[in-house]
Amino acid sequence: MKRNSLGRTDIMVSEYCLGTMTFGTQTDEDDAHRQIDMALAADINFLDTAEMYPVNPVRAETIGDSEAIIGRWNKKTGRRAEYVLATKHSGEGLKAVRDGAPISKDSIAATIEGSLRRLQTDYIDLYQFHWPNRGSYMFRKNWTFDPWNSGQSLRDVEGDLETCLEALQEQVDKGNIRAFGLSNESAWGTAKWLQLAEKRGLPRVASIQNEYSLLCRLYDTDLAELSIYEDVGLLSYSPLATGLLTGKYQNGAVPEKSRMSIGANLGGRVTDRVFDAVDAYLEIAKRHDLDPVHMALAWCKTRPFMASIIFGATTETQLQHILDGRDLTLSDAVCAEIDQAHRAHPMPY
């Protein structure tokens, strides 16, 4: 599988990444361990997790379980050195973790130690901040995003970022983390992190993990330009739009044990317009005799700013289906029709 550099580091990651947010809820431990085996066998060398996982739903009593499941696989197999491991530090507003406290210099060291312990490893390859302290326009908040009401001055924001970077540098110096990444960030926020890191000689942002798919293309303008010129690659999450792009929810269908059966609006993605948009992409796949899952993921690979595409699979069967299409390359004709569908169905949620 093709490898891409993680920012300006020497870390090379496969263009597909196994997401683990269902490990411990929808995906039991035995299945999760087999999925890791399958991913590595398919030449995927990248796993992504987070201290707050599993989700669907997020519960205080399961916080950290996904990391612990990966940790037990690491201990059982002794194969930790064979892959790149990414995890995340939760932030302000998530009451189940640190009672909703923001990311701070005081929280970083202890949080990293907790992840290292659960993951049963000596180091984390990519350590990410799950969302910015000042708020994010991701998670459908773009419709009401109000940055001037954050209550933080520029000096406040810069001071917060600098102290966090200093704390990260201490962790790099200890060998606990190799690289630093962002998640659910904006172009301005990423640029500010880069500016302060360069000014102070502190850890440079290597990647940004934001939602991106045929249905969610907020990244295509300012962030895309920043990615290319600043070497901050996108790690796209929800490339199948929480399953919408599979077609399994069309015509009112709600499969048993699916994500929609747990959360009816799929985190705000279910709208009056989304199913027409999905139909347009399903029709393209049908016309060209393509599996819609394979098409959606292969299209993500065409994007020039993409570092890796993070997908999740509830079951081994779903994972195998994704892996079966990993070598697909889309024709110019398919890509042109996808562009037309995007113009006809922009921002469906």
XYZ file of C-alpha atoms in Angstrom:
349
model
C 0.000 0.000 0.000
C 1.198 3.498 -0.820
C 2.914 5.375 2.025
C 2.708 9.118 2.659
C 4.909 11.223 4.904
C 3.357 12.521 8.105
C 4.034 16.226 7.747
C 7.743 17.035 7.833
C 8.554 14.077 10.067
C 10.261 10.878 8.977
C 7.118 8.884 9.817
C 5.529 7.188 6.803
C 1.882 6.128 7.008
C -0.252 3.967 4.738
C -2.907 5.779 2.744
C -5.545 3.805 4.654
C -5.725 3.896 8.456
C -7.722 1.592 10.738
C -9.963 3.604 13.038
C -10.833 2.037 16.375
C -13.603 4.120 17.891
C -16.022 1.157 18.105
C -13.524 -1.127 19.862
C -15.215 -1.980 23.144
C -18.823 -1.125 22.245
C -20.033 -2.268 18.819
C -16.840 -4.266 18.249
C -15.841 -6.805 20.894
C -12.217 -7.442 21.818
C -11.725 -10.670 19.846
C -13.103 -9.046 16.690
C -10.987 -5.932 17.315
C -7.807 -7.988 17.625
C -8.595 -9.856 14.419
C -9.185 -6.521 12.661
C -5.721 -5.303 13.667
C -4.247 -8.548 12.316
C -6.172 -8.130 9.059
C -5.133 -4.507 8.624
C -1.447 -5.273 9.075
C -1.712 -8.225 6.715
C -3.184 -5.846 4.101
C -0.122 -3.554 4.451
C -1.941 -0.938 6.533
C 0.591 0.343 9.059
C -1.497 3.018 10.780
C -3.998 2.784 13.683
C -5.917 5.722 15.122
C -7.572 5.830 18.530
C -8.346 8.313 21.336
C -8.542 8.368 25.103
C -12.306 9.015 24.932
C -13.035 5.954 22.764
C -15.158 3.893 22.370
C -18.142 5.862 21.104
C -21.708 4.919 20.153
C -22.276 5.882 22.889
C -19.604 7.725 24.883
C -19.872 6.727 28.555
C -17.698 7.613 31.528
C -17.347 3.937 32.439
C -15.919 2.984 29.006
C -13.483 5.881 28.553
C -10.108 4.424 27.539
C -11.415 0.968 26.645
C -10.405 1.198 22.977
C -6.841 2.057 23.941
C -6.826 -0.814 26.447
C -7.981 -3.290 23.788
C -5.146 -2.184 21.507
C -2.771 -2.417 24.465
C -3.702 -6.022 25.126
C -3.088 -6.798 21.444
C 0.329 -5.133 21.728
C 1.215 -7.226 24.768
C -0.133 -10.458 23.291
C 1.617 -10.163 19.930
C 4.752 -8.133 20.615
C 4.176 -6.360 17.270
C 3.951 -2.763 18.475
C 6.965 -1.691 16.387
C 5.258 -2.795 13.152
C 2.790 0.069 12.922
C 2.265 3.787 13.509
C 0.003 4.495 16.484
C -2.003 7.692 16.884
C -4.160 8.725 19.813
C -5.819 11.906 21.066
C -6.220 14.123 24.134
C -9.873 15.022 24.828
C -10.753 18.639 25.519
C -13.173 21.124 26.925
C -16.812 20.143 27.241
C -16.557 16.352 27.430
C -17.806 15.795 30.966
C -16.866 12.104 30.942
C -13.144 13.011 30.855
C -11.597 15.279 33.514
C -15.069 16.730 34.123
C -14.897 18.649 30.849
C -11.644 20.505 31.537
C -9.763 22.034 28.585
C -6.443 20.786 27.259
C -3.674 22.445 29.270
C -0.030 22.138 30.217
C -1.254 20.599 33.472
C -3.309 17.880 31.763
C -0.966 16.828 28.954
C 1.643 14.851 30.905
C -0.855 12.852 32.957
C -3.071 12.193 29.950
C -0.175 10.895 27.883
C 0.934 8.659 30.741
C -2.586 7.250 30.943
C -2.639 6.483 27.230
C 0.815 4.892 27.346
C -0.295 2.687 30.223
C -3.501 1.557 28.513
C -1.785 1.043 25.157
C 1.018 -0.907 26.838
C 3.665 0.922 24.837
C 6.653 3.156 25.536
C 5.787 5.746 22.903
C 2.977 7.269 20.855
C 3.867 8.041 17.235
C 1.279 10.786 16.707
C -0.316 12.640 19.608
C -3.338 14.734 18.632
C -5.507 17.330 20.350
C -9.049 16.141 19.698
C -10.555 19.636 19.301
C -9.380 23.183 20.067
C -10.036 24.835 23.416
C -11.472 27.906 21.733
C -14.185 25.854 19.997
C -14.574 24.257 16.575
C -16.859 24.655 13.593
C -16.812 20.894 13.019
C -19.634 18.560 14.165
C -22.183 20.649 12.171
C -21.324 23.756 14.212
C -20.296 25.527 10.989
C -23.899 26.704 10.586
C -23.756 28.730 13.797
C -19.998 29.249 14.239
C -19.398 32.412 16.259
C -15.658 32.890 16.898
C -15.973 36.410 18.265
C -18.000 35.107 21.205
C -15.330 32.681 22.415
C -14.395 35.092 25.186
C -10.696 34.736 24.409
C -8.415 37.502 23.209
C -5.640 36.839 20.729
C -3.163 37.073 23.589
C -5.179 34.473 25.536
C -5.224 32.072 22.599
C -1.530 32.486 21.850
C -0.598 32.001 25.491
C -2.677 28.834 25.693
C -1.113 27.401 22.532
C 2.429 28.227 23.629
C 2.102 26.596 27.040
C 0.646 23.470 25.426
C 3.511 23.358 22.922
C 6.017 23.665 25.752
C 4.351 20.749 27.528
C 4.448 18.711 24.313
C 8.149 19.456 23.919
C 8.765 17.936 27.338
C 7.008 14.774 26.177
C 9.057 14.666 22.974
C 12.236 15.074 25.023
C 11.173 12.144 27.237
C 10.528 9.969 24.191
C 6.837 9.602 25.021
C 5.620 11.061 21.708
C 7.207 11.380 18.273
C 4.926 13.850 16.491
C 2.046 16.247 17.174
C -1.223 16.617 15.305
C -4.480 18.537 15.479
C -8.079 17.472 15.015
C -11.283 19.378 14.239
C -9.198 22.511 13.662
C -9.566 25.526 11.395
C -7.133 27.042 8.886
C -6.441 30.003 11.179
C -5.916 27.783 14.189
C -3.531 25.477 12.355
C -1.588 28.443 10.976
C -1.258 29.886 14.476
C 0.056 26.586 15.864
C 2.607 26.505 13.029
C 3.636 30.116 13.569
C 4.229 29.728 17.284
C 6.068 26.428 16.874
C 8.437 27.965 14.336
C 8.985 31.052 16.460
C 9.851 29.057 19.564
C 11.392 25.920 18.055
C 8.629 23.760 19.517
C 6.821 20.687 18.042
C 5.461 21.414 14.573
C 1.992 20.286 13.529
C 2.375 17.180 11.360
C -1.263 16.482 10.494
C -4.838 17.573 10.974
C -7.658 15.079 11.481
C -10.952 16.542 10.247
C -14.103 15.056 8.797
C -13.922 14.659 5.029
C -15.962 12.689 2.514
C -17.992 13.060 -0.659
C -20.696 14.611 1.540
C -18.485 16.767 3.790
C -15.979 18.902 1.900
C -15.325 21.853 4.213
C -11.609 21.096 3.884
C -11.459 21.852 0.154
C -10.557 25.545 0.295
C -8.441 27.291 2.950
C -7.377 24.122 4.767
C -6.480 22.377 1.522
C -4.171 25.232 0.568
C -2.593 25.242 4.017
C -2.085 21.468 3.866
C -0.202 21.598 0.598
C 2.038 24.584 1.257
C 2.753 23.842 4.905
C 3.062 20.043 4.634
C 0.266 19.354 7.102
C -1.574 16.383 5.639
C -5.225 15.583 6.225
C -6.196 12.473 8.151
C -9.809 12.230 7.041
C -12.357 10.725 9.405
C -15.856 9.546 8.450
C -14.890 9.049 4.777
C -18.088 7.005 4.398
C -20.118 9.692 6.195
C -20.967 7.382 9.116
C -22.240 4.786 6.662
C -24.505 7.044 4.601
C -22.368 6.547 1.493
C -22.787 2.778 1.679
C -26.454 3.245 0.794
C -27.609 1.156 3.738
C -29.801 3.948 5.144
C -31.622 4.802 1.906
C -35.428 4.646 1.754
C -35.802 4.765 5.514
C -33.757 1.661 6.245
C -32.132 1.385 9.688
C -30.156 -1.872 9.893
C -30.010 -3.575 13.264
C -26.921 -2.623 15.314
C -26.000 0.076 12.800
C -24.851 3.504 13.921
C -28.224 5.011 13.036
C -29.928 2.491 15.301
C -27.931 4.048 18.161
C -28.092 7.702 17.103
C -30.984 8.484 14.754
C -29.604 11.690 13.214
C -26.000 10.474 12.861
C -24.578 13.464 14.666
C -26.559 15.967 12.612
C -25.849 14.358 9.237
C -29.431 13.270 8.569
C -31.177 16.133 6.764
C -33.861 16.583 4.114
C -31.135 16.858 1.460
C -28.665 14.163 2.371
C -30.422 11.130 0.906
C -30.781 12.788 -2.520
C -27.046 13.504 -2.425
C -26.313 9.886 -1.506
C -28.534 8.729 -4.379
C -26.470 10.805 -6.804
C -23.245 9.091 -5.711
C -24.855 5.651 -5.673
C -26.000 6.207 -9.263
C -22.452 7.080 -10.340
C -21.167 3.889 -8.749
C -23.906 1.856 -10.419
C -23.259 3.348 -13.881
C -19.574 2.456 -13.654
C -20.072 -0.939 -11.990
C -18.302 0.178 -8.814
C -18.987 -0.675 -5.212
C -20.059 2.612 -3.541
C -17.831 1.976 -0.507
C -14.803 1.374 -2.693
C -15.620 4.422 -4.832
C -15.990 6.758 -1.854
C -12.656 5.707 -0.355
C -10.834 5.694 -3.696
C -12.058 9.230 -4.344
C -10.526 10.367 -1.055
C -7.188 8.990 -2.289
C -7.299 11.398 -5.252
C -7.156 14.482 -3.042
C -3.700 16.112 -3.141
C -3.685 17.014 0.559
C -4.542 13.542 1.853
C -2.083 11.860 4.224
C -4.309 8.950 5.259
C -7.972 7.954 5.182
C -9.303 6.739 8.525
C -12.102 4.205 8.223
C -13.832 2.148 10.875
C -15.388 -1.272 10.620
C -17.803 -2.632 13.192
C -17.124 -6.217 12.100
C -14.460 -8.284 10.358
C -16.828 -8.702 7.424
C -17.089 -4.941 6.942
C -13.327 -4.593 7.182
C -12.748 -7.299 4.580
C -15.184 -5.558 2.235
C -13.200 -2.322 2.544
C -9.894 -4.120 2.031
C -11.203 -5.803 -1.112
C -11.325 -2.374 -2.796
C -8.075 -0.925 -1.513
C -6.363 -0.975 -4.918
C -9.160 0.769 -6.828
C -8.196 3.801 -8.933
C -11.012 5.939 -10.297
C -11.178 6.960 -13.940
C -11.281 10.585 -15.035
C -14.867 10.031 -16.145
C -15.946 8.902 -12.669
C -14.161 11.823 -11.025
C -15.836 14.256 -13.416
C -19.278 12.871 -12.553
C -18.459 13.113 -8.852
C -17.583 16.792 -9.352
C -20.947 17.347 -11.064
C -22.794 15.623 -8.220
C -20.973 17.773 -5.678
C -22.046 20.954 -7.470
C -25.637 19.718 -7.546
C -25.620 18.645 -3.870
C -23.185 20.913 -1.971
C -23.017 20.666 1.823
C -25.998 18.359 2.305
C -25.582 18.594 6.097
